[in-house]
Every structure is written in structure tokens, then in C-alpha cells.
Amino acid sequence: MDKAMFEKCKRASFIKLLGDDWSRVDGFDPEEQILYVHDEDSGEEYSLDMEDLKDAIFYEIKEIKDV
């Protein structure tokens, strides 16, 4: 796992896999380099490694503050 992918996994709130699969990130194990996710449609939980994540799009939730 390269440094950029490691950072994405640490900060991700949601990921989108190939197709229309959206998953909520439940956690990241930096030692095992496994991302734990919860499929928003099926409710199933998965653990994904680098190979599973190579085409994923990572999303992060940020607070929207008053301007």
C-alpha cells in the first residue's frame, strides 16, 4: 500500500466501488492495511485490502461551517 492510498484509507468516510456499490467506512487497520466497510444497500460488512480498493473512489465528510 503506497502512502497516498494509506492516507485515503485513514481519512475516508465512504467509498464507491466499481458499479453502484456505496459503502460506509467503519474503520481502518493500519497494521493489516485492511479497510472495514458497511455496504449501504445490502447491509453486509466487508474487509477490503489494497487489491479491492485499486479502482475505488474515496469520500470524506467535513463539517460545513457558517460563513
PDB file of N, CA, C and O in Angstrom:
ATOM      1  N   MET A   1       0.862  -1.167   0.000  1.00  0.00           N
ATOM      2  CA  MET A   1       0.000   0.000   0.000  1.00  0.00           C
ATOM      3  C   MET A   1       0.909   1.231   0.000  1.00  0.00           C
ATOM      4  O   MET A   1       1.757   1.375   0.867  1.00  0.00           O
ATOM      5  N   ASP A   2       0.703   2.112  -0.982  1.00  0.00           N
ATOM      6  CA  ASP A   2       1.529   3.314  -1.034  1.00  0.00           C
ATOM      7  C   ASP A   2       0.999   4.371  -0.065  1.00  0.00           C
ATOM      8  O   ASP A   2      -0.079   4.243   0.510  1.00  0.00           O
ATOM      9  N   LYS A   3       1.790   5.425   0.126  1.00  0.00           N
ATOM     10  CA  LYS A   3       1.448   6.460   1.107  1.00  0.00           C
ATOM     11  C   LYS A   3       0.126   7.153   0.790  1.00  0.00           C
ATOM     12  O   LYS A   3      -0.676   7.422   1.684  1.00  0.00           O
ATOM     13  N   ALA A   4      -0.135   7.429  -0.504  1.00  0.00           N
ATOM     14  CA  ALA A   4      -1.379   8.103  -0.894  1.00  0.00           C
ATOM     15  C   ALA A   4      -2.593   7.248  -0.554  1.00  0.00           C
ATOM     16  O   ALA A   4      -3.584   7.743  -0.010  1.00  0.00           O
ATOM     17  N   MET A   5      -2.538   5.947  -0.861  1.00  0.00           N
ATOM     18  CA  MET A   5      -3.658   5.043  -0.565  1.00  0.00           C
ATOM     19  C   MET A   5      -3.839   4.917   0.950  1.00  0.00           C
ATOM     20  O   MET A   5      -4.962   4.904   1.452  1.00  0.00           O
ATOM     21  N   PHE A   6      -2.741   4.859   1.689  1.00  0.00           N
ATOM     22  CA  PHE A   6      -2.789   4.773   3.145  1.00  0.00           C
ATOM     23  C   PHE A   6      -3.531   5.982   3.714  1.00  0.00           C
ATOM     24  O   PHE A   6      -4.408   5.844   4.565  1.00  0.00           O
ATOM     25  N   GLU A   7      -3.214   7.188   3.227  1.00  0.00           N
ATOM     26  CA  GLU A   7      -3.870   8.408   3.686  1.00  0.00           C
ATOM     27  C   GLU A   7      -5.357   8.409   3.340  1.00  0.00           C
ATOM     28  O   GLU A   7      -6.188   8.832   4.136  1.00  0.00           O
ATOM     29  N   LYS A   8      -5.705   7.957   2.142  1.00  0.00           N
ATOM     30  CA  LYS A   8      -7.123   7.891   1.753  1.00  0.00           C
ATOM     31  C   LYS A   8      -7.886   6.957   2.687  1.00  0.00           C
ATOM     32  O   LYS A   8      -8.998   7.271   3.113  1.00  0.00           O
ATOM     33  N   CYS A   9      -7.295   5.815   3.003  1.00  0.00           N
ATOM     34  CA  CYS A   9      -7.964   4.855   3.884  1.00  0.00           C
ATOM     35  C   CYS A   9      -8.137   5.421   5.293  1.00  0.00           C
ATOM     36  O   CYS A   9      -9.151   5.185   5.937  1.00  0.00           O
ATOM     37  N   LYS A  10      -7.161   6.178   5.773  1.00  0.00           N
ATOM     38  CA  LYS A  10      -7.245   6.766   7.109  1.00  0.00           C
ATOM     39  C   LYS A  10      -8.337   7.816   7.200  1.00  0.00           C
ATOM     40  O   LYS A  10      -8.973   7.971   8.238  1.00  0.00           O
ATOM     41  N   ARG A  11      -8.582   8.560   6.115  1.00  0.00           N
ATOM     42  CA  ARG A  11      -9.491   9.699   6.159  1.00  0.00           C
ATOM     43  C   ARG A  11     -10.882   9.412   5.589  1.00  0.00           C
ATOM     44  O   ARG A  11     -11.786  10.225   5.728  1.00  0.00           O
ATOM     45  N   ALA A  12     -11.066   8.296   4.937  1.00  0.00           N
ATOM     46  CA  ALA A  12     -12.313   8.025   4.220  1.00  0.00           C
ATOM     47  C   ALA A  12     -13.513   7.852   5.154  1.00  0.00           C
ATOM     48  O   ALA A  12     -13.415   7.240   6.208  1.00  0.00           O
ATOM     49  N   SER A  13     -14.650   8.401   4.724  1.00  0.00           N
ATOM     50  CA  SER A  13     -15.920   8.194   5.407  1.00  0.00           C
ATOM     51  C   SER A  13     -16.797   7.246   4.597  1.00  0.00           C
ATOM     52  O   SER A  13     -17.546   6.457   5.156  1.00  0.00           O
ATOM     53  N   PHE A  14     -16.709   7.356   3.269  1.00  0.00           N
ATOM     54  CA  PHE A  14     -17.428   6.493   2.345  1.00  0.00           C
ATOM     55  C   PHE A  14     -16.509   6.152   1.184  1.00  0.00           C
ATOM     56  O   PHE A  14     -15.582   6.908   0.883  1.00  0.00           O
ATOM     57  N   ILE A  15     -16.779   5.020   0.534  1.00  0.00           N
ATOM     58  CA  ILE A  15     -16.085   4.695  -0.704  1.00  0.00           C
ATOM     59  C   ILE A  15     -17.116   4.240  -1.720  1.00  0.00           C
ATOM     60  O   ILE A  15     -18.195   3.751  -1.368  1.00  0.00           O
ATOM     61  N   LYS A  16     -16.791   4.431  -2.976  1.00  0.00           N
ATOM     62  CA  LYS A  16     -17.627   3.939  -4.074  1.00  0.00           C
ATOM     63  C   LYS A  16     -16.772   2.967  -4.856  1.00  0.00           C
ATOM     64  O   LYS A  16     -15.718   3.320  -5.366  1.00  0.00           O
ATOM     65  N   LEU A  17     -17.220   1.723  -4.910  1.00  0.00           N
ATOM     66  CA  LEU A  17     -16.523   0.694  -5.660  1.00  0.00           C
ATOM     67  C   LEU A  17     -17.040   0.678  -7.091  1.00  0.00           C
ATOM     68  O   LEU A  17     -17.953   1.424  -7.433  1.00  0.00           O
ATOM     69  N   LEU A  18     -16.464  -0.153  -7.923  1.00  0.00           N
ATOM     70  CA  LEU A  18     -16.932  -0.259  -9.306  1.00  0.00           C
ATOM     71  C   LEU A  18     -18.433  -0.523  -9.338  1.00  0.00           C
ATOM     72  O   LEU A  18     -18.966  -1.231  -8.488  1.00  0.00           O
ATOM     73  N   GLY A  19     -19.102   0.026 -10.313  1.00  0.00           N
ATOM     74  CA  GLY A  19     -20.556  -0.106 -10.383  1.00  0.00           C
ATOM     75  C   GLY A  19     -21.204   0.919  -9.491  1.00  0.00           C
ATOM     76  O   GLY A  19     -20.729   2.039  -9.366  1.00  0.00           O
ATOM     77  N   ASP A  20     -22.276   0.538  -8.834  1.00  0.00           N
ATOM     78  CA  ASP A  20     -23.017   1.473  -7.996  1.00  0.00           C
ATOM     79  C   ASP A  20     -22.911   1.144  -6.516  1.00  0.00           C
ATOM     80  O   ASP A  20     -23.754   1.549  -5.731  1.00  0.00           O
ATOM     81  N   ASP A  21     -21.903   0.400  -6.123  1.00  0.00           N
ATOM     82  CA  ASP A  21     -21.757  -0.004  -4.728  1.00  0.00           C
ATOM     83  C   ASP A  21     -21.168   1.115  -3.878  1.00  0.00           C
ATOM     84  O   ASP A  21     -20.025   1.525  -4.073  1.00  0.00           O
ATOM     85  N   TRP A  22     -21.959   1.603  -2.929  1.00  0.00           N
ATOM     86  CA  TRP A  22     -21.509   2.596  -1.956  1.00  0.00           C
ATOM     87  C   TRP A  22     -21.318   1.882  -0.625  1.00  0.00           C
ATOM     88  O   TRP A  22     -22.155   1.080  -0.221  1.00  0.00           O
ATOM     89  N   SER A  23     -20.246   2.187   0.056  1.00  0.00           N
ATOM     90  CA  SER A  23     -20.007   1.591   1.360  1.00  0.00           C
ATOM     91  C   SER A  23     -19.559   2.659   2.347  1.00  0.00           C
ATOM     92  O   SER A  23     -18.775   3.539   2.003  1.00  0.00           O
ATOM     93  N   ARG A  24     -20.066   2.531   3.553  1.00  0.00           N
ATOM     94  CA  ARG A  24     -19.648   3.419   4.642  1.00  0.00           C
ATOM     95  C   ARG A  24     -18.413   2.802   5.297  1.00  0.00           C
ATOM     96  O   ARG A  24     -18.364   1.607   5.569  1.00  0.00           O
ATOM     97  N   VAL A  25     -17.413   3.597   5.558  1.00  0.00           N
ATOM     98  CA  VAL A  25     -16.192   3.109   6.190  1.00  0.00           C
ATOM     99  C   VAL A  25     -16.418   3.004   7.692  1.00  0.00           C
ATOM    100  O   VAL A  25     -16.817   3.971   8.338  1.00  0.00           O
ATOM    101  N   ASP A  26     -16.175   1.816   8.227  1.00  0.00           N
ATOM    102  CA  ASP A  26     -16.310   1.597   9.663  1.00  0.00           C
ATOM    103  C   ASP A  26     -14.974   1.711  10.384  1.00  0.00           C
ATOM    104  O   ASP A  26     -14.934   1.997  11.571  1.00  0.00           O
ATOM    105  N   GLY A  27     -13.879   1.479   9.666  1.00  0.00           N
ATOM    106  CA  GLY A  27     -12.572   1.585  10.298  1.00  0.00           C
ATOM    107  C   GLY A  27     -11.462   1.150   9.366  1.00  0.00           C
ATOM    108  O   GLY A  27     -11.697   0.556   8.311  1.00  0.00           O
ATOM    109  N   PHE A  28     -10.240   1.457   9.775  1.00  0.00           N
ATOM    110  CA  PHE A  28      -9.056   1.094   9.011  1.00  0.00           C
ATOM    111  C   PHE A  28      -8.020   0.542   9.965  1.00  0.00           C
ATOM    112  O   PHE A  28      -7.732   1.151  11.003  1.00  0.00           O
ATOM    113  N   ASP A  29      -7.480  -0.639   9.645  1.00  0.00           N
ATOM    114  CA  ASP A  29      -6.419  -1.245  10.441  1.00  0.00           C
ATOM    115  C   ASP A  29      -5.098  -0.975   9.733  1.00  0.00           C
ATOM    116  O   ASP A  29      -4.799  -1.608   8.715  1.00  0.00           O
ATOM    117  N   PRO A  30      -4.308  -0.006  10.232  1.00  0.00           N
ATOM    118  CA  PRO A  30      -3.073   0.355   9.547  1.00  0.00           C
ATOM    119  C   PRO A  30      -2.026  -0.758   9.539  1.00  0.00           C
ATOM    120  O   PRO A  30      -1.258  -0.875   8.598  1.00  0.00           O
ATOM    121  N   GLU A  31      -2.010  -1.599  10.565  1.00  0.00           N
ATOM    122  CA  GLU A  31      -1.033  -2.694  10.601  1.00  0.00           C
ATOM    123  C   GLU A  31      -1.356  -3.754   9.551  1.00  0.00           C
ATOM    124  O   GLU A  31      -0.477  -4.233   8.854  1.00  0.00           O
ATOM    125  N   GLU A  32      -2.617  -4.126   9.450  1.00  0.00           N
ATOM    126  CA  GLU A  32      -3.038  -5.142   8.480  1.00  0.00           C
ATOM    127  C   GLU A  32      -3.322  -4.539   7.109  1.00  0.00           C
ATOM    128  O   GLU A  32      -3.475  -5.261   6.129  1.00  0.00           O
ATOM    129  N   GLN A  33      -3.451  -3.206   7.052  1.00  0.00           N
ATOM    130  CA  GLN A  33      -3.787  -2.468   5.837  1.00  0.00           C
ATOM    131  C   GLN A  33      -5.105  -2.986   5.232  1.00  0.00           C
ATOM    132  O   GLN A  33      -5.214  -3.292   4.058  1.00  0.00           O
ATOM    133  N   ILE A  34      -6.100  -3.049   6.122  1.00  0.00           N
ATOM    134  CA  ILE A  34      -7.444  -3.505   5.760  1.00  0.00           C
ATOM    135  C   ILE A  34      -8.432  -2.383   6.074  1.00  0.00           C
ATOM    136  O   ILE A  34      -8.390  -1.784   7.152  1.00  0.00           O
ATOM    137  N   LEU A  35      -9.324  -2.105   5.130  1.00  0.00           N
ATOM    138  CA  LEU A  35     -10.388  -1.127   5.325  1.00  0.00           C
ATOM    139  C   LEU A  35     -11.681  -1.889   5.597  1.00  0.00           C
ATOM    140  O   LEU A  35     -12.062  -2.769   4.823  1.00  0.00           O
ATOM    141  N   TYR A  36     -12.330  -1.581   6.699  1.00  0.00           N
ATOM    142  CA  TYR A  36     -13.591  -2.234   7.071  1.00  0.00           C
ATOM    143  C   TYR A  36     -14.740  -1.346   6.645  1.00  0.00           C
ATOM    144  O   TYR A  36     -14.779  -0.165   6.984  1.00  0.00           O
ATOM    145  N   VAL A  37     -15.677  -1.908   5.878  1.00  0.00           N
ATOM    146  CA  VAL A  37     -16.775  -1.118   5.333  1.00  0.00           C
ATOM    147  C   VAL A  37     -18.104  -1.819   5.547  1.00  0.00           C
ATOM    148  O   VAL A  37     -18.162  -3.021   5.796  1.00  0.00           O
ATOM    149  N   HIS A  38     -19.169  -1.033   5.413  1.00  0.00           N
ATOM    150  CA  HIS A  38     -20.545  -1.495   5.581  1.00  0.00           C
ATOM    151  C   HIS A  38     -21.292  -1.097   4.309  1.00  0.00           C
ATOM    152  O   HIS A  38     -21.412   0.095   4.021  1.00  0.00           O
ATOM    153  N   ASP A  39     -21.755  -2.062   3.534  1.00  0.00           N
ATOM    154  CA  ASP A  39     -22.479  -1.790   2.292  1.00  0.00           C
ATOM    155  C   ASP A  39     -23.801  -1.115   2.618  1.00  0.00           C
ATOM    156  O   ASP A  39     -24.619  -1.645   3.365  1.00  0.00           O
ATOM    157  N   GLU A  40     -24.020   0.063   2.066  1.00  0.00           N
ATOM    158  CA  GLU A  40     -25.214   0.852   2.377  1.00  0.00           C
ATOM    159  C   GLU A  40     -26.496   0.225   1.822  1.00  0.00           C
ATOM    160  O   GLU A  40     -27.568   0.461   2.341  1.00  0.00           O
ATOM    161  N   ASP A  41     -26.404  -0.563   0.759  1.00  0.00           N
ATOM    162  CA  ASP A  41     -27.604  -1.171   0.162  1.00  0.00           C
ATOM    163  C   ASP A  41     -27.962  -2.514   0.795  1.00  0.00           C
ATOM    164  O   ASP A  41     -29.103  -2.741   1.168  1.00  0.00           O
ATOM    165  N   SER A  42     -26.981  -3.401   0.910  1.00  0.00           N
ATOM    166  CA  SER A  42     -27.260  -4.751   1.397  1.00  0.00           C
ATOM    167  C   SER A  42     -27.168  -4.873   2.911  1.00  0.00           C
ATOM    168  O   SER A  42     -27.721  -5.803   3.490  1.00  0.00           O
ATOM    169  N   GLY A  43     -26.428  -3.957   3.543  1.00  0.00           N
ATOM    170  CA  GLY A  43     -26.237  -4.040   4.987  1.00  0.00           C
ATOM    171  C   GLY A  43     -25.090  -4.958   5.387  1.00  0.00           C
ATOM    172  O   GLY A  43     -24.784  -5.099   6.563  1.00  0.00           O
ATOM    173  N   GLU A  44     -24.432  -5.591   4.412  1.00  0.00           N
ATOM    174  CA  GLU A  44     -23.336  -6.507   4.712  1.00  0.00           C
ATOM    175  C   GLU A  44     -22.066  -5.738   5.056  1.00  0.00           C
ATOM    176  O   GLU A  44     -21.870  -4.612   4.621  1.00  0.00           O
ATOM    177  N   GLU A  45     -21.219  -6.386   5.860  1.00  0.00           N
ATOM    178  CA  GLU A  45     -19.949  -5.801   6.240  1.00  0.00           C
ATOM    179  C   GLU A  45     -18.826  -6.531   5.520  1.00  0.00           C
ATOM    180  O   GLU A  45     -18.886  -7.747   5.338  1.00  0.00           O
ATOM    181  N   TYR A  46     -17.809  -5.778   5.108  1.00  0.00           N
ATOM    182  CA  TYR A  46     -16.696  -6.339   4.358  1.00  0.00           C
ATOM    183  C   TYR A  46     -15.381  -5.810   4.897  1.00  0.00           C
ATOM    184  O   TYR A  46     -15.324  -4.730   5.468  1.00  0.00           O
ATOM    185  N   SER A  47     -14.326  -6.557   4.644  1.00  0.00           N
ATOM    186  CA  SER A  47     -12.973  -6.061   4.859  1.00  0.00           C
ATOM    187  C   SER A  47     -12.293  -6.065   3.498  1.00  0.00           C
ATOM    188  O   SER A  47     -12.330  -7.056   2.782  1.00  0.00           O
ATOM    189  N   LEU A  48     -11.727  -4.922   3.131  1.00  0.00           N
ATOM    190  CA  LEU A  48     -11.149  -4.742   1.807  1.00  0.00           C
ATOM    191  C   LEU A  48      -9.652  -4.468   1.929  1.00  0.00           C
ATOM    192  O   LEU A  48      -9.223  -3.722   2.800  1.00  0.00           O
ATOM    193  N   ASP A  49      -8.874  -5.065   1.024  1.00  0.00           N
ATOM    194  CA  ASP A  49      -7.437  -4.808   1.011  1.00  0.00           C
ATOM    195  C   ASP A  49      -7.074  -3.964  -0.206  1.00  0.00           C
ATOM    196  O   ASP A  49      -7.944  -3.503  -0.944  1.00  0.00           O
ATOM    197  N   MET A  50      -5.809  -3.752  -0.417  1.00  0.00           N
ATOM    198  CA  MET A  50      -5.319  -2.882  -1.488  1.00  0.00           C
ATOM    199  C   MET A  50      -5.882  -3.285  -2.853  1.00  0.00           C
ATOM    200  O   MET A  50      -6.295  -2.430  -3.629  1.00  0.00           O
ATOM    201  N   GLU A  51      -5.901  -4.565  -3.144  1.00  0.00           N
ATOM    202  CA  GLU A  51      -6.395  -5.040  -4.445  1.00  0.00           C
ATOM    203  C   GLU A  51      -7.867  -4.686  -4.644  1.00  0.00           C
ATOM    204  O   GLU A  51      -8.280  -4.284  -5.723  1.00  0.00           O
ATOM    205  N   ASP A  52      -8.663  -4.795  -3.591  1.00  0.00           N
ATOM    206  CA  ASP A  52     -10.091  -4.465  -3.664  1.00  0.00           C
ATOM    207  C   ASP A  52     -10.323  -2.976  -3.877  1.00  0.00           C
ATOM    208  O   ASP A  52     -11.349  -2.572  -4.412  1.00  0.00           O
ATOM    209  N   LEU A  53      -9.381  -2.147  -3.442  1.00  0.00           N
ATOM    210  CA  LEU A  53      -9.567  -0.701  -3.417  1.00  0.00           C
ATOM    211  C   LEU A  53      -8.929   0.039  -4.588  1.00  0.00           C
ATOM    212  O   LEU A  53      -9.047   1.251  -4.687  1.00  0.00           O
ATOM    213  N   LYS A  54      -8.282  -0.689  -5.509  1.00  0.00           N
ATOM    214  CA  LYS A  54      -7.497  -0.006  -6.540  1.00  0.00           C
ATOM    215  C   LYS A  54      -8.319   0.912  -7.435  1.00  0.00           C
ATOM    216  O   LYS A  54      -7.812   1.917  -7.901  1.00  0.00           O
ATOM    217  N   ASP A  55      -9.597   0.633  -7.678  1.00  0.00           N
ATOM    218  CA  ASP A  55     -10.444   1.492  -8.510  1.00  0.00           C
ATOM    219  C   ASP A  55     -11.517   2.226  -7.707  1.00  0.00           C
ATOM    220  O   ASP A  55     -12.427   2.819  -8.275  1.00  0.00           O
ATOM    221  N   ALA A  56     -11.399   2.192  -6.387  1.00  0.00           N
ATOM    222  CA  ALA A  56     -12.398   2.830  -5.528  1.00  0.00           C
ATOM    223  C   ALA A  56     -12.226   4.345  -5.533  1.00  0.00           C
ATOM    224  O   ALA A  56     -11.136   4.867  -5.744  1.00  0.00           O
ATOM    225  N   ILE A  57     -13.332   5.041  -5.305  1.00  0.00           N
ATOM    226  CA  ILE A  57     -13.314   6.491  -5.120  1.00  0.00           C
ATOM    227  C   ILE A  57     -13.591   6.736  -3.640  1.00  0.00           C
ATOM    228  O   ILE A  57     -14.555   6.211  -3.086  1.00  0.00           O
ATOM    229  N   PHE A  58     -12.735   7.531  -3.007  1.00  0.00           N
ATOM    230  CA  PHE A  58     -12.821   7.773  -1.579  1.00  0.00           C
ATOM    231  C   PHE A  58     -13.489   9.112  -1.314  1.00  0.00           C
ATOM    232  O   PHE A  58     -13.203  10.094  -1.989  1.00  0.00           O
ATOM    233  N   TYR A  59     -14.365   9.133  -0.314  1.00  0.00           N
ATOM    234  CA  TYR A  59     -15.060  10.360   0.074  1.00  0.00           C
ATOM    235  C   TYR A  59     -14.845  10.595   1.557  1.00  0.00           C
ATOM    236  O   TYR A  59     -14.806   9.669   2.343  1.00  0.00           O
ATOM    237  N   GLU A  60     -14.782  11.852   1.909  1.00  0.00           N
ATOM    238  CA  GLU A  60     -14.571  12.250   3.288  1.00  0.00           C
ATOM    239  C   GLU A  60     -15.663  13.244   3.653  1.00  0.00           C
ATOM    240  O   GLU A  60     -16.032  14.092   2.835  1.00  0.00           O
ATOM    241  N   ILE A  61     -16.195  13.150   4.846  1.00  0.00           N
ATOM    242  CA  ILE A  61     -17.215  14.091   5.295  1.00  0.00           C
ATOM    243  C   ILE A  61     -16.531  15.175   6.114  1.00  0.00           C
ATOM    244  O   ILE A  61     -15.721  14.886   6.989  1.00  0.00           O
ATOM    245  N   LYS A  62     -16.864  16.410   5.805  1.00  0.00           N
ATOM    246  CA  LYS A  62     -16.310  17.532   6.548  1.00  0.00           C
ATOM    247  C   LYS A  62     -17.448  18.367   7.102  1.00  0.00           C
ATOM    248  O   LYS A  62     -18.533  18.434   6.510  1.00  0.00           O
ATOM    249  N   GLU A  63     -17.193  19.029   8.188  1.00  0.00           N
ATOM    250  CA  GLU A  63     -18.185  19.919   8.787  1.00  0.00           C
ATOM    251  C   GLU A  63     -18.354  21.149   7.888  1.00  0.00           C
ATOM    252  O   GLU A  63     -17.377  21.722   7.409  1.00  0.00           O
ATOM    253  N   ILE A  64     -19.588  21.523   7.672  1.00  0.00           N
ATOM    254  CA  ILE A  64     -19.886  22.757   6.944  1.00  0.00           C
ATOM    255  C   ILE A  64     -20.113  23.845   7.978  1.00  0.00           C
ATOM    256  O   ILE A  64     -21.032  23.754   8.801  1.00  0.00           O
ATOM    257  N   LYS A  65     -19.257  24.842   7.957  1.00  0.00           N
ATOM    258  CA  LYS A  65     -19.328  25.897   8.973  1.00  0.00           C
ATOM    259  C   LYS A  65     -20.012  27.124   8.395  1.00  0.00           C
ATOM    260  O   LYS A  65     -19.967  27.367   7.192  1.00  0.00           O
ATOM    261  N   ASP A  66     -20.640  27.895   9.268  1.00  0.00           N
ATOM    262  CA  ASP A  66     -21.240  29.161   8.846  1.00  0.00           C
ATOM    263  C   ASP A  66     -20.157  30.104   8.359  1.00  0.00           C
ATOM    264  O   ASP A  66     -19.059  30.144   8.902  1.00  0.00           O
ATOM    265  N   VAL A  67     -20.489  30.879   7.355  1.00  0.00           N
ATOM    266  CA  VAL A  67     -19.510  31.813   6.806  1.00  0.00           C
ATOM    267  C   VAL A  67     -19.812  33.215   7.228  1.00  0.00           C
ATOM    268  O   VAL A  67     -20.886  33.619   7.423  1.00  0.00           O
TER     269      VAL A  67
END
